[in-house]
mmCIF file with all atom_site columns, C-alpha atoms and ligand atoms in Angstrom:
data_model
loop_
_atom_site.group_PDB
_atom_site.id
_atom_site.type_symbol
_atom_site.label_atom_id
_atom_site.label_alt_id
_atom_site.label_comp_id
_atom_site.label_asym_id
_atom_site.label_entity_id
_atom_site.label_seq_id
_atom_site.pdbx_PDB_ins_code
_atom_site.Cartn_x
_atom_site.Cartn_y
_atom_site.Cartn_z
_atom_site.occupancy
_atom_site.B_iso_or_equiv
_atom_site.pdbx_formal_charge
_atom_site.auth_seq_id
_atom_site.auth_comp_id
_atom_site.auth_asym_id
_atom_site.auth_atom_id
_atom_site.pdbx_PDB_model_num
ATOM   1  C  CA  . MET A 1 1  ? -17.864 7.592  31.858 1.00 78.00 ? 1   MET A CA  1
ATOM   2  C  CA  . PRO A 1 2  ? -14.895 9.656  33.048 1.00 76.00 ? 2   PRO A CA  1
ATOM   3  C  CA  . ARG A 1 3  ? -15.253 12.364 30.388 1.00 80.00 ? 3   ARG A CA  1
ATOM   4  C  CA  . GLY A 1 4  ? -19.042 12.559 30.612 1.00 77.00 ? 4   GLY A CA  1
ATOM   5  C  CA  . LYS A 1 5  ? -21.794 10.892 28.633 1.00 78.00 ? 5   LYS A CA  1
ATOM   6  C  CA  . PRO A 1 6  ? -22.152 12.209 25.103 1.00 79.00 ? 6   PRO A CA  1
ATOM   7  C  CA  . ALA A 1 7  ? -25.681 12.957 23.896 1.00 77.00 ? 7   ALA A CA  1
ATOM   8  C  CA  . GLY A 1 8  ? -27.334 10.008 22.172 1.00 78.00 ? 8   GLY A CA  1
ATOM   9  C  CA  . VAL A 1 9  ? -25.033 7.451  23.786 1.00 84.00 ? 9   VAL A CA  1
ATOM   10 C  CA  . PRO A 1 10 ? -26.456 5.151  26.476 1.00 87.00 ? 10  PRO A CA  1
ATOM   11 C  CA  . CYS A 1 11 ? -24.594 5.161  29.787 1.00 91.00 ? 11  CYS A CA  1
ATOM   12 C  CA  . VAL A 1 12 ? -22.053 2.320  29.975 1.00 94.00 ? 12  VAL A CA  1
ATOM   13 C  CA  . GLN A 1 13 ? -23.489 1.389  33.379 1.00 95.00 ? 13  GLN A CA  1
ATOM   14 C  CA  . LEU A 1 14 ? -26.857 0.300  31.955 1.00 95.00 ? 14  LEU A CA  1
ATOM   15 C  CA  . ASP A 1 15 ? -27.391 -3.450 31.921 1.00 96.00 ? 15  ASP A CA  1
ATOM   16 C  CA  . ARG A 1 16 ? -29.357 -5.372 29.263 1.00 95.00 ? 16  ARG A CA  1
ATOM   17 C  CA  . GLU A 1 17 ? -32.619 -4.652 31.070 1.00 94.00 ? 17  GLU A CA  1
ATOM   18 C  CA  . GLY A 1 18 ? -31.871 -0.913 31.223 1.00 89.00 ? 18  GLY A CA  1
ATOM   19 C  CA  . ARG A 1 19 ? -31.030 -0.933 34.919 1.00 95.00 ? 19  ARG A CA  1
ATOM   20 C  CA  . CYS A 1 20 ? -28.150 0.948  36.503 1.00 96.00 ? 20  CYS A CA  1
ATOM   21 C  CA  . ARG A 1 21 ? -25.338 -1.371 37.603 1.00 98.00 ? 21  ARG A CA  1
ATOM   22 C  CA  . LEU A 1 22 ? -24.204 1.252  40.113 1.00 97.00 ? 22  LEU A CA  1
ATOM   23 C  CA  . TYR A 1 23 ? -27.571 1.825  41.781 1.00 97.00 ? 23  TYR A CA  1
ATOM   24 C  CA  . GLY A 1 24 ? -27.119 1.875  45.563 1.00 96.00 ? 24  GLY A CA  1
ATOM   25 C  CA  . ARG A 1 25 ? -23.327 1.869  45.314 1.00 98.00 ? 25  ARG A CA  1
ATOM   26 C  CA  . SER A 1 26 ? -20.962 4.658  46.320 1.00 97.00 ? 26  SER A CA  1
ATOM   27 C  CA  . GLU A 1 27 ? -19.490 4.805  42.796 1.00 96.00 ? 27  GLU A CA  1
ATOM   28 C  CA  . ARG A 1 28 ? -22.784 6.048  41.346 1.00 96.00 ? 28  ARG A CA  1
ATOM   29 C  CA  . PRO A 1 29 ? -22.294 9.646  40.148 1.00 93.00 ? 29  PRO A CA  1
ATOM   30 C  CA  . LEU A 1 30 ? -23.719 12.303 42.460 1.00 95.00 ? 30  LEU A CA  1
ATOM   31 C  CA  . VAL A 1 31 ? -25.708 13.832 39.616 1.00 91.00 ? 31  VAL A CA  1
ATOM   32 C  CA  . CYS A 1 32 ? -27.543 10.511 39.239 1.00 93.00 ? 32  CYS A CA  1
ATOM   33 C  CA  . VAL A 1 33 ? -28.108 10.165 42.984 1.00 96.00 ? 33  VAL A CA  1
ATOM   34 C  CA  . ARG A 1 34 ? -29.570 13.678 43.185 1.00 97.00 ? 34  ARG A CA  1
ATOM   35 C  CA  . LEU A 1 35 ? -31.756 13.453 40.105 1.00 94.00 ? 35  LEU A CA  1
ATOM   36 C  CA  . ARG A 1 36 ? -35.445 13.233 40.998 1.00 95.00 ? 36  ARG A CA  1
ATOM   37 C  CA  . PRO A 1 37 ? -37.597 11.823 38.184 1.00 90.00 ? 37  PRO A CA  1
ATOM   38 C  CA  . GLU A 1 38 ? -40.779 13.714 37.437 1.00 92.00 ? 38  GLU A CA  1
ATOM   39 C  CA  . PRO A 1 39 ? -43.593 13.378 34.887 1.00 93.00 ? 39  PRO A CA  1
ATOM   40 C  CA  . ALA A 1 40 ? -42.243 16.253 32.746 1.00 90.00 ? 40  ALA A CA  1
ATOM   41 C  CA  . MET A 1 41 ? -39.034 14.256 32.257 1.00 89.00 ? 41  MET A CA  1
ATOM   42 C  CA  . CYS A 1 42 ? -40.380 10.693 32.179 1.00 92.00 ? 42  CYS A CA  1
ATOM   43 C  CA  . GLY A 1 43 ? -43.679 11.099 30.343 1.00 95.00 ? 43  GLY A CA  1
ATOM   44 C  CA  . SER A 1 44 ? -46.126 8.216  30.248 1.00 95.00 ? 44  SER A CA  1
ATOM   45 C  CA  . SER A 1 45 ? -44.051 5.379  28.812 1.00 95.00 ? 45  SER A CA  1
ATOM   46 C  CA  . ARG A 1 46 ? -40.489 4.290  28.075 1.00 91.00 ? 46  ARG A CA  1
ATOM   47 C  CA  . GLU A 1 47 ? -40.822 5.506  24.478 1.00 95.00 ? 47  GLU A CA  1
ATOM   48 C  CA  . ASP A 1 48 ? -42.165 8.870  25.653 1.00 96.00 ? 48  ASP A CA  1
ATOM   49 C  CA  . ALA A 1 49 ? -39.296 9.199  28.144 1.00 93.00 ? 49  ALA A CA  1
ATOM   50 C  CA  . LEU A 1 50 ? -36.700 8.436  25.447 1.00 91.00 ? 50  LEU A CA  1
ATOM   51 C  CA  . ARG A 1 51 ? -38.237 11.078 23.140 1.00 94.00 ? 51  ARG A CA  1
ATOM   52 C  CA  . ARG A 1 52 ? -38.145 13.624 25.954 1.00 94.00 ? 52  ARG A CA  1
ATOM   53 C  CA  . LEU A 1 53 ? -34.553 12.737 26.825 1.00 89.00 ? 53  LEU A CA  1
ATOM   54 C  CA  . GLU A 1 54 ? -33.474 13.064 23.197 1.00 89.00 ? 54  GLU A CA  1
ATOM   55 C  CA  . ARG A 1 55 ? -35.093 16.513 23.031 1.00 92.00 ? 55  ARG A CA  1
ATOM   56 C  CA  . LEU A 1 56 ? -33.394 17.609 26.273 1.00 88.00 ? 56  LEU A CA  1
ATOM   57 C  CA  . GLU A 1 57 ? -30.030 16.373 24.980 1.00 84.00 ? 57  GLU A CA  1
ATOM   58 C  CA  . ARG A 1 58 ? -30.484 18.342 21.746 1.00 85.00 ? 58  ARG A CA  1
ATOM   59 C  CA  . MET A 1 59 ? -31.485 21.482 23.668 1.00 88.00 ? 59  MET A CA  1
ATOM   60 C  CA  . THR A 1 60 ? -28.462 21.283 25.975 1.00 83.00 ? 60  THR A CA  1
ATOM   61 C  CA  . ALA A 1 61 ? -25.870 20.117 23.424 1.00 78.00 ? 61  ALA A CA  1
ATOM   62 C  CA  . PRO A 1 62 ? -22.837 22.342 22.768 1.00 78.00 ? 62  PRO A CA  1
ATOM   63 C  CA  . GLU A 1 63 ? -23.406 24.734 19.837 1.00 77.00 ? 63  GLU A CA  1
ATOM   64 C  CA  . THR A 1 64 ? -21.028 22.774 17.583 1.00 67.00 ? 64  THR A CA  1
ATOM   65 C  CA  . SER A 1 65 ? -23.012 19.519 17.821 1.00 58.00 ? 65  SER A CA  1
ATOM   66 C  CA  . ARG A 1 66 ? -26.536 20.905 17.332 1.00 56.00 ? 66  ARG A CA  1
ATOM   67 C  CA  . GLY A 1 67 ? -28.067 19.806 14.093 1.00 55.00 ? 67  GLY A CA  1
HETATM 68 S  S1  . SF4 B 2 .  ? -28.111 6.303  36.985 1.00 70.40 ? 101 SF4 B S1  1
HETATM 69 FE FE1 . SF4 B 2 .  ? -26.288 7.358  36.207 1.00 70.40 ? 101 SF4 B FE1 1
HETATM 70 S  S2  . SF4 B 2 .  ? -24.677 5.804  36.285 1.00 70.40 ? 101 SF4 B S2  1
HETATM 71 FE FE2 . SF4 B 2 .  ? -26.618 4.736  36.444 1.00 70.40 ? 101 SF4 B FE2 1
HETATM 72 S  S3  . SF4 B 2 .  ? -27.123 4.161  34.347 1.00 70.40 ? 101 SF4 B S3  1
HETATM 73 FE FE3 . SF4 B 2 .  ? -28.133 6.124  34.743 1.00 70.40 ? 101 SF4 B FE3 1
HETATM 74 S  S4  . SF4 B 2 .  ? -26.686 7.664  34.011 1.00 70.40 ? 101 SF4 B S4  1
HETATM 75 FE FE4 . SF4 B 2 .  ? -25.564 5.737  34.253 1.00 70.40 ? 101 SF4 B FE4 1
#
């Protein structure tokens, strides 16, 4: 996503199973390569992780898009 991934929008590189199509490839963004998952970010389930991600996206959204 050349202009960045907007909050609330899944990455275009996710396949139907929720896996990164770029994993292990040189085109994968450096921010993704460097990211280290941890319990505070991932929680205890997929649903928990999505709730946490949504909250993080809201907290870090530009002032104009916070609701
Ligand atoms: S690891 Fe990065 S490129 Fe891959 S799906 Fe997630 S956000 Fe997209």
